[in-house]
């Protein structure tokens, strides 16, 4: 057999490749394989083998997705295997010989075979154009899967070959596949189409669909041009569609929105259709579609929606009216009614009319825009309420106030549920008309009302029930962590029986705050504690009681007092005098809340008597101590001096003295009797005399005090035993400043020798003269007190009183005091 050169070259290249592959395999320490190959169905079971070279004498292992497994088994001396059960994903198996740097492995791909394509449909959009077919490909295969559409056309007696068109998936619906193909020929040409799916595990083919273009042609969706409505219906008009003979309309309420309701084609014009049995004052949406005929084509897609409102009608239902009565003297009532639903109102409610027929006040009428009215005075009245819209009023709702009391329901019970609802149950009242003797007749129904505790006016809710109902579940207007109360009414023709219930809730926790405790009021050995209830937002359920805790100053418990939830004050009695601290807590069924409190003091009984006795004893002790201290002569002199310093001096007028009057009578010399001490002059002895010389008025300008003569014959300037007194006229010429300054001197107070106490000498300004005089007795008295150890002027500092002679301290000059040594300014007295 002869071979061409090209054939020889092909054989040589193949042999070379086989040798290269064999050489590479010989270099690897092992090989990995599967009992069913590397592509398996999801959920399959099989075996994976690892075969090692004879040179691998170390330990052998297998890894599943890089994790070592201990479930391997030996197959022979060079092979190990692993049983795989119900595989669920793509997996990599790796074989490893310890000490060898390069492992070997096997990748297993998993997936499903394709499902049979289903629901193959084809449509031609408009009278001309391509045909689009769609189908569902079934479950996900987890493998690369190809979808195709196969088409075969029959033209008369000839049949064309099958042509495939690739299918593409939908982004919005991954399970939906579509494909388009062109058409030719007449509308009666018959087509056969089917769909196929294939992957590495297998393939599947759908059933064949046969059709002509007349069967699958679909008109374009129409345009809704106009929607005209009245109170109970609408008329829908569409634009003319080419060749369409059938029209269908669907409608739904726009609020919600509601479900679509189909209105099939009716005989008549194909371009409009009337929709009836609609609700007044409701917005509706409408869509339309068309078809060529009953036998030709398919329905078009729905048009874009068009909407409109139906017109209003007068409200069809009477209001549900209830009331509450206040405790005011005029018996005013608050009237409530429930708002009508949208379908009941049949229009926009613009207000309410309330007509009251009172037996005393007569008829009155009120209009309001809200669903309650308060402050209606009503002793006995019939009330009628209407709801109003643009087309009229609702049927009247009547209630008679007050209704006569009758037998109430029995054994009202509340049971809360975990789904934020409460079941209220009761037993029928014992009425039975004549059987009970009440004459109330049979129960015509029941009314259940409820509201948050203390908020009946703002949050009242009620529900009407039939005469055979003895329980109901309420979930509307019920909030968790809030306490409610209410009542069940048995309604008769002209009477009502009321059974109250209280403290029900859906969920509950301990209060988040305590009561607001007021300052305790103490009266003797008792204290009254008052408080305000826990704020509504902090109760978190129904408060069942309050607890008062009292402790004394040592922290010991005095007592715990439990008060009902309705109480707002409590009095604690027989408390001994002590400092106390009290706290209060509010409790629900879940436990106690946080504390809030105050402190207070219990004083001893008749404490004012003890206070008066204590003040009396203290006053007596102070007086006794002062009396003892006053017996000390030195302290008594100090006190006298202090009192004297604090009092302003009253300076007597020297002109009123005896010797001054005599001097006025005899101008010239005047004998002045001066008693130096009580012991130095006796009654028999002749007292010392002091000569007083009056200078003429004109001689003051030439008189020099440094050259004055001794009037009494004693040495110049001596004060004791005789005293020089100069009477100077008041009018002194201001010729010599030194002379004038010399005579502007202060006077000194003298202590009288006759009284033995500190007397006073006077400096008097008469009408004609100025008298200056100095005595040393005060200096002698000061020296005596200093010898006794008492410094009067240092111990008591006199205030700077311009009227006090002790404004400035005196200076001691030894045994005698001369006029040259003392010069005192008296200008401040003259001022």
Tab-separated table of C-alpha atoms in Angstrom, residues 24-33 49-53 56 59-67 80 92-107:
chain	number	residue	atom	x	y	z
A	24	UNK	CA	4.826	13.158	30.694
A	25	UNK	CA	2.589	10.544	32.268
A	26	UNK	CA	5.589	8.499	33.224
A	27	UNK	CA	6.973	11.520	35.059
A	28	UNK	CA	3.856	11.908	37.340
A	29	UNK	CA	3.802	9.790	40.517
A	30	UNK	CA	0.103	8.821	40.149
A	31	UNK	CA	-3.101	8.963	38.130
A	32	UNK	CA	-6.734	9.684	39.205
A	33	UNK	CA	-9.861	8.293	37.576
A	49	UNK	CA	-9.334	5.753	42.154
A	50	UNK	CA	-5.781	6.917	42.799
A	51	UNK	CA	-3.096	4.708	41.170
A	52	UNK	CA	0.540	5.383	42.203
A	53	UNK	CA	3.837	4.503	40.581
A	56	UNK	CA	5.831	5.540	45.717
A	59	UNK	CA	1.942	6.869	52.709
A	60	UNK	CA	-0.801	7.571	50.198
A	61	UNK	CA	-3.671	10.050	50.742
A	62	UNK	CA	-6.627	11.617	48.953
A	63	UNK	CA	-8.046	15.148	49.307
A	64	UNK	CA	-11.556	16.390	48.504
A	65	UNK	CA	-11.510	20.084	47.542
A	66	UNK	CA	-8.161	20.456	49.353
A	67	UNK	CA	-9.447	18.748	52.532
A	80	UNK	CA	-6.529	3.373	46.717
A	92	UNK	CA	-12.010	18.144	42.759
A	93	UNK	CA	-10.281	14.964	44.013
A	94	UNK	CA	-6.487	15.067	44.564
A	95	UNK	CA	-4.116	12.087	45.025
A	96	UNK	CA	-0.876	12.650	46.948
A	97	UNK	CA	2.194	10.525	47.648
A	98	UNK	CA	4.065	11.743	50.678
A	99	UNK	CA	7.402	13.137	49.739
A	100	UNK	CA	6.423	13.771	46.137
A	101	UNK	CA	6.151	17.434	45.250
A	102	UNK	CA	3.587	17.027	42.432
A	103	UNK	CA	0.136	15.500	43.086
A	104	UNK	CA	-2.404	14.243	40.583
A	105	UNK	CA	-6.127	14.841	40.536
A	106	UNK	CA	-9.551	14.638	38.904
A	107	UNK	CA	-12.244	17.322	38.381
